[in-house]
XYZ file of C-alpha atoms in Angstrom:
375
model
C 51.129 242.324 15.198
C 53.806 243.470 12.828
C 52.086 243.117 9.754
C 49.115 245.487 11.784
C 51.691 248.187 12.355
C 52.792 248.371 9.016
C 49.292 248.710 7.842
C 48.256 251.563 9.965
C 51.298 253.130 9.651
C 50.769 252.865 5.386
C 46.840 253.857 5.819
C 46.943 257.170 8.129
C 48.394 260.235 7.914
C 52.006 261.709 9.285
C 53.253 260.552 12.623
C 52.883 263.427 14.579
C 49.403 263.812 14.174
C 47.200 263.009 17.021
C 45.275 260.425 15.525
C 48.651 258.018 15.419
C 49.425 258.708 18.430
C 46.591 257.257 19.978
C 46.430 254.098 17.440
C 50.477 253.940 18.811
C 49.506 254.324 22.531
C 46.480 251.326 21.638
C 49.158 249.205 19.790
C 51.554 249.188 22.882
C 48.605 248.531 25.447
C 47.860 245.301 23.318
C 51.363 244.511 23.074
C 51.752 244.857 27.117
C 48.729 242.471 27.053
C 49.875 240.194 24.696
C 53.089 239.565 26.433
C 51.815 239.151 29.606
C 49.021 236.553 28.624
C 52.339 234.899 26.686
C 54.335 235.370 29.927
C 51.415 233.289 32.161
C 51.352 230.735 29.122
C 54.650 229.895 29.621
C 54.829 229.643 33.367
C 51.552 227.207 33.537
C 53.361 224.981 30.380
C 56.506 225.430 32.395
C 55.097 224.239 36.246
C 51.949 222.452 34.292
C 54.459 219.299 33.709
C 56.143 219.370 36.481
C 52.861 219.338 39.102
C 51.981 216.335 36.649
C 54.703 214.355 37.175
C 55.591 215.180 40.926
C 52.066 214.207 41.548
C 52.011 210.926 39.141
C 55.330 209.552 41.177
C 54.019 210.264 44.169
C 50.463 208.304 43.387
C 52.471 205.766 41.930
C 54.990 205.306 45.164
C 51.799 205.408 47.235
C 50.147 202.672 45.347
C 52.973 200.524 45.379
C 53.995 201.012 49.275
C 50.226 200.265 50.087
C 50.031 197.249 47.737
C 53.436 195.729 50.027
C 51.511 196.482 53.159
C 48.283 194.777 51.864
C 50.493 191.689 50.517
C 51.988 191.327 53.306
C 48.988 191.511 55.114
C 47.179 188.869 53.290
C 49.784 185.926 53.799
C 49.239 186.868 57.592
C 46.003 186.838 58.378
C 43.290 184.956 56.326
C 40.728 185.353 58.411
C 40.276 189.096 56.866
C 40.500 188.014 53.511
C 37.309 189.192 51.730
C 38.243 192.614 53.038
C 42.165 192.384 52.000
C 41.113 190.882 48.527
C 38.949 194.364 48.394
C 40.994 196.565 49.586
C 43.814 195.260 47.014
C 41.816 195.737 43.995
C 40.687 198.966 45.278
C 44.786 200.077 45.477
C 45.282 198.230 41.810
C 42.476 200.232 40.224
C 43.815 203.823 41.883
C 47.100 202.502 40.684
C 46.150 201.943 36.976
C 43.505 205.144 37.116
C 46.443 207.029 38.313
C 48.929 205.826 35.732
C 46.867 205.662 32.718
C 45.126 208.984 32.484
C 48.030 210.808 34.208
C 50.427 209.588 31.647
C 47.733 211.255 28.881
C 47.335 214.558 30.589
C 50.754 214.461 31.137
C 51.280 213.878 27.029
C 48.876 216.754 26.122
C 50.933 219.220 29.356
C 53.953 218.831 26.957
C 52.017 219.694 23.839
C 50.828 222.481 25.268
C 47.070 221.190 25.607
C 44.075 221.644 22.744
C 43.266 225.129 21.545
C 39.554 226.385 22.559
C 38.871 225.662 18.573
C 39.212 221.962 19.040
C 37.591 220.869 22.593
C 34.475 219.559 20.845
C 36.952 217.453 18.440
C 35.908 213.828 19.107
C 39.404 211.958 18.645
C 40.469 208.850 19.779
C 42.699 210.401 22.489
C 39.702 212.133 24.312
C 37.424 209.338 24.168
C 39.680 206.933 25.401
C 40.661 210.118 28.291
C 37.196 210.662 29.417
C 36.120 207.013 29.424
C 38.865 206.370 31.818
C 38.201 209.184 33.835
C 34.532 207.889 34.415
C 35.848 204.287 34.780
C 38.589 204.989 37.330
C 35.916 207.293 38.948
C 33.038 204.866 39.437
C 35.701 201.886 40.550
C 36.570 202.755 43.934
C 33.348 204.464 44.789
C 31.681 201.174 44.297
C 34.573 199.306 45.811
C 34.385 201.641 48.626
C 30.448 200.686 49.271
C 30.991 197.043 48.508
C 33.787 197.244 51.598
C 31.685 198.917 53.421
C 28.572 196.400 53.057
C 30.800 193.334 53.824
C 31.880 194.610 57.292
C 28.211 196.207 58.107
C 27.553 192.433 57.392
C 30.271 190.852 58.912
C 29.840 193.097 62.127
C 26.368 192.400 62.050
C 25.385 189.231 61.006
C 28.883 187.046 61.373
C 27.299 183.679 60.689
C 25.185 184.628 57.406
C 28.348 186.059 56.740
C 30.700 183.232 56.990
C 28.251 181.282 55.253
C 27.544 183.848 52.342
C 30.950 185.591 51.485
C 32.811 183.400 50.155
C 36.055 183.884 47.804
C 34.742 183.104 44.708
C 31.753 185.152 44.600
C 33.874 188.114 46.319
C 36.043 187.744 42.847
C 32.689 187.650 41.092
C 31.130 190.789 43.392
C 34.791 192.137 41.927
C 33.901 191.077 38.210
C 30.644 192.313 38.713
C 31.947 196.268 39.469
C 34.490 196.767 37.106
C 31.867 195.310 34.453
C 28.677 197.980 35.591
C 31.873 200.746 35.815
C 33.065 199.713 32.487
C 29.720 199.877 30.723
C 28.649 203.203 31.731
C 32.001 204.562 30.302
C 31.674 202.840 27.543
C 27.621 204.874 27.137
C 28.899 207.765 24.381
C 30.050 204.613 22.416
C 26.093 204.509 21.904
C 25.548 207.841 21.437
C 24.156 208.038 25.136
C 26.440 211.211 26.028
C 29.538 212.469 24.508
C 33.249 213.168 26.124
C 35.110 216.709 24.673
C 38.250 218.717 25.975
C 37.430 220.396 29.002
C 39.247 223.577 29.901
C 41.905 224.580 29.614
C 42.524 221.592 27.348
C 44.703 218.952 29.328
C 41.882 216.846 29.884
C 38.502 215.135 28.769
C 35.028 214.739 30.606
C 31.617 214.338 29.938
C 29.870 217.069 27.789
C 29.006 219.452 30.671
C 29.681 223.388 29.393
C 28.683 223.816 26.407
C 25.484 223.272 23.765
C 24.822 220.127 25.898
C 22.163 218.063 25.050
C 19.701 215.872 26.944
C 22.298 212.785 26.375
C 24.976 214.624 28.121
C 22.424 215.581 30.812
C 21.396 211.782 31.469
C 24.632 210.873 31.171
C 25.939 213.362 33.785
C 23.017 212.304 36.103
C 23.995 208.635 36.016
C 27.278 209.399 36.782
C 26.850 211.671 39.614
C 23.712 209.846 40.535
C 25.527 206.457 40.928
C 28.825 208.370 42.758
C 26.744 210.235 45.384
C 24.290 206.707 45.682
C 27.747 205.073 46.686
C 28.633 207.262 48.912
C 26.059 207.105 50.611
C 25.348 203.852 51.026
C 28.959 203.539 52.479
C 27.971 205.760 55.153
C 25.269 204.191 56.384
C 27.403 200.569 56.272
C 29.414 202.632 58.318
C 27.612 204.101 60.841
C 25.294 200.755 61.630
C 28.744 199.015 61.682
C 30.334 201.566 64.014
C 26.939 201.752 66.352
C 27.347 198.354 65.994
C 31.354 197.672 67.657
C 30.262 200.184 69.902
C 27.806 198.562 71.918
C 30.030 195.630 71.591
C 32.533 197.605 73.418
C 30.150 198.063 76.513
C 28.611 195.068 77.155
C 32.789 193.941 77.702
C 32.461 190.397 75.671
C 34.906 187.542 76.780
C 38.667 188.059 76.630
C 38.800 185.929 73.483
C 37.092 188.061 71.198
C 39.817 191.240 72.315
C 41.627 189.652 68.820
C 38.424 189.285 66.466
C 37.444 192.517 67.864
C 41.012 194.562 67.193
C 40.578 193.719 63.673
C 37.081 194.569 63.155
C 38.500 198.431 64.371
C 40.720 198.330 62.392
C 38.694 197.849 59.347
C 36.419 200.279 60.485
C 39.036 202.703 61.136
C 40.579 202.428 57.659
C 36.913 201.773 56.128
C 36.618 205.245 57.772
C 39.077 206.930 56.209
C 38.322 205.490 52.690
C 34.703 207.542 52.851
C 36.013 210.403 54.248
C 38.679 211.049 51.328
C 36.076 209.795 49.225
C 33.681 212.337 49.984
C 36.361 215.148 50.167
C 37.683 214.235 46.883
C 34.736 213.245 44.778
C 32.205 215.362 45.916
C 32.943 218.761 44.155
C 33.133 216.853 40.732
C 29.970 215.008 41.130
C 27.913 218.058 41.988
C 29.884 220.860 40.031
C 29.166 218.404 36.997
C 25.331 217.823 37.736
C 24.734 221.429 38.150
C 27.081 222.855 35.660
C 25.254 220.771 32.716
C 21.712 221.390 33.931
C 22.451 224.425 33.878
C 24.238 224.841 30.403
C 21.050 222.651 28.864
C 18.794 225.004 29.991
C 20.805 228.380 29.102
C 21.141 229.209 32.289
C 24.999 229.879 32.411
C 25.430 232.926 30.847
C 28.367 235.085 32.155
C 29.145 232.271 34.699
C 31.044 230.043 32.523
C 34.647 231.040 32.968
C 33.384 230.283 36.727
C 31.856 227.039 36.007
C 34.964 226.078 34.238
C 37.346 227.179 37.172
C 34.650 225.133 39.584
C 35.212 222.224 37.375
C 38.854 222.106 36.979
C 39.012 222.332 40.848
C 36.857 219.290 41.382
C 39.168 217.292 38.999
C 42.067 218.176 40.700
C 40.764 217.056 43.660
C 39.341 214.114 42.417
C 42.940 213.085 41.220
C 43.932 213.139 45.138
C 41.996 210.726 46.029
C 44.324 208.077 44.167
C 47.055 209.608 45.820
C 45.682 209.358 49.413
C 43.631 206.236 49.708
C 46.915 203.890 49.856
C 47.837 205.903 52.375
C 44.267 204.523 54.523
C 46.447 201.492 54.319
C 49.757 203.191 55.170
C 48.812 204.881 58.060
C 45.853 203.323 59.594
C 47.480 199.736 60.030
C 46.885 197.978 63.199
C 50.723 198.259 64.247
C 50.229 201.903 64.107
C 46.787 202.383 66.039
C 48.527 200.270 68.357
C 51.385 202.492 68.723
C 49.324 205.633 68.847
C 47.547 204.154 71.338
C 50.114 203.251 73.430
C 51.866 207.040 72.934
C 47.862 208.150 74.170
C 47.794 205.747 77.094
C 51.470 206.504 78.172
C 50.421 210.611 77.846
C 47.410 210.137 79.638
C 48.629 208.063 82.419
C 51.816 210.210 83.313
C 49.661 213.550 83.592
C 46.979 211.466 85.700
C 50.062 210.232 87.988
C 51.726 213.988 87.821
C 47.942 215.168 88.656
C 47.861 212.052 91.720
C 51.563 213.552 93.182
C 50.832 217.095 93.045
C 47.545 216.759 94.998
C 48.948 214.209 97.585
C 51.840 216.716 97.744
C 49.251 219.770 98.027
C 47.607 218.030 101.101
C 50.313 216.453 103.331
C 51.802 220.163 103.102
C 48.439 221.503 103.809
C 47.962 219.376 106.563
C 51.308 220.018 107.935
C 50.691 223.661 107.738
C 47.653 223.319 109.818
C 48.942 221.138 112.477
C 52.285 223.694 112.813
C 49.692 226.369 113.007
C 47.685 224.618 116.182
């Protein structure tokens, strides 16, 4: 900016004349501009960290509180095992999803990010980002639908069940995810797809903006594809299993299933709130992605991409939530805490019926004593 003063000051003619005063009046509207696009810079590098890291140790207090619970849990009650042995590595893998890539967008916060120049730059660091970010993204979405199959099954069919789930091919069902996860992250390895800097430069994604080819299109498609499949799928598991413990519920089975029974809710419950915060937090990043890169491959985008880019940076943010509130599925949806709610419930409901009972007795004895004062 200086060195452009001192050029148009040496080029044109005196200073009074009219001509320098408008080139003067232009020079201090682009210096306003300039130091208020430097002012915003520094307040998003300034609170940029910070949200990072007050959202990192809260993920990572979450994880930790729900892996306790889930311990604990465990060494009481074997005969929910499958589903405790699931729900564990679901809380391990949105512990190390939240650690690992956090601590790297973190790193490039306090760097101040990658210029616009260098997004398509294919280092080491963004590979390595956006393979995690698919990785850690696929992992509980298939862990969620696996959960969700083995109580549809246990609910359903409880003796194929007993007979078919078995540790050691849960731990293999286990193996078996983080594997298919691991291998379509692994795709741009291949040249199946391609991970660059995504705005505005803290993180790394799938090839989904800009001069994207039919690679990055497939590869988008599988990984939305297989997301949404998931989610899907869990709902379903869901509903038959709910529809399922529902009619349960009215045909009033023996007193010694009450126990078998209070578990199976409470699986459901939590299995519940899994899919829900699945769906609210992966949802916007599965479809902003599929529809933002079909729409850059066909040239589509236009004017919309500073639009396309806020839409994308939204879904990642609220994909990063769901690590944060899936331990707490486990936190607050415990059976000791149903149990108290619905106690609290019960309690509520029974002192307004008994209030309800006492001011209708009371409404008709003094009604009726009113009527015989009257004859």
């Amino acid at each position: 900016m200086l060195s452009l003063q001192h050029h148009n000051a040496t080029r044109h003619g005196p200073a009074g004349s009219p001509f320098n005063q408008s080139q003067g009046d232009a020079q201090v509207g682009v210096a306003s501009l300039a130091l208020q696009v430097n002012l915003t810079l520094d307040k998003i590098s300034a609170h940029g960290p910070i949200a990072a890291a007050l959202s990192m140790s809260l993920g990572v207090l979450s994880n930790i509180v729900a892996l306790i619970i889930l311990a604990n849990a465990y060494n009481r009650r074997r005969s929910k095992a499958t589903f405790l042995l699931f729900a564990t590595s679901l809380v391990a893998t949105d512990f190390a999803g939240h650690i690992i890539p956090g601590a790297l967008v973190l790193r490039l916060y306090l760097f101040g990010g990658v210029s616009p120049q260098d997004y398509h730059s294919a280092d080491p660091l963004c590979q390595f980002l956006g393979g995690n970010m698919v990785f850690f993204g696929l992992c509980p979405l298939f862990l969620g639908c696996a959960m969700a199959a083995e109580r549809c099954l246990g609910v359903t069919r409880p003796l194929l069940h007993t007979s078919l789930v078995t540790a050691t091919r849960t731990k293999l069902s286990l193996a078996v995810i983080w594997l298919a996860a691991l291998l379509v992250a692994l795709l741009p390895c291949f040249h199946m797809g391609s991970y660059i800097y995504q705005h505005p430069g803290t993180w790394c994604f799938i090839k989904v903006l800009e001069d994207t080819a039919e690679a990055d299109v497939a590869f988008v498609a599988l990984f939305s594809g297989l997301g949404l499949a998931s989610l899907a799928a869990a709902l379903v598991c869901n509903t038959v299993s709910g529809l399922t413990l529902a009619r349960a519920r009215m045909r009033r089975r023996p007193c010694n299933r009450r126990s078998a029974r209070s578990h199976d809710i409470e699986m459901m419950v939590q299995l519940l709130g899994i899919m829900v915060t699945s769906c609210i937090c992966w949802s916007p990043l599965l479809i902003f992605g599929l529809i933002t890169a079909t729409r850059s491959y066909s040239g589509t985008i236009g004017a919309d991409l500073a639009t396309y880019e806020t839409l994308m940076v939204m879904g990642v943010r609220l994909a990063s939530w769901n690590q944060i509130l899936d331990p707490w599925v486990y936190i607050l949806l415990r059976r000791a805490v149903l149990r108290k709610l619905y106690l609290i419930t019960k309690r509520h409901v029974e002192l307004k019926d008994s209030t309800l009972r006492h001011w209708e007795a009371t409404s008709f004895g003094s009604t009726e004593k009113n009527a015989v004062n009257r004859v």
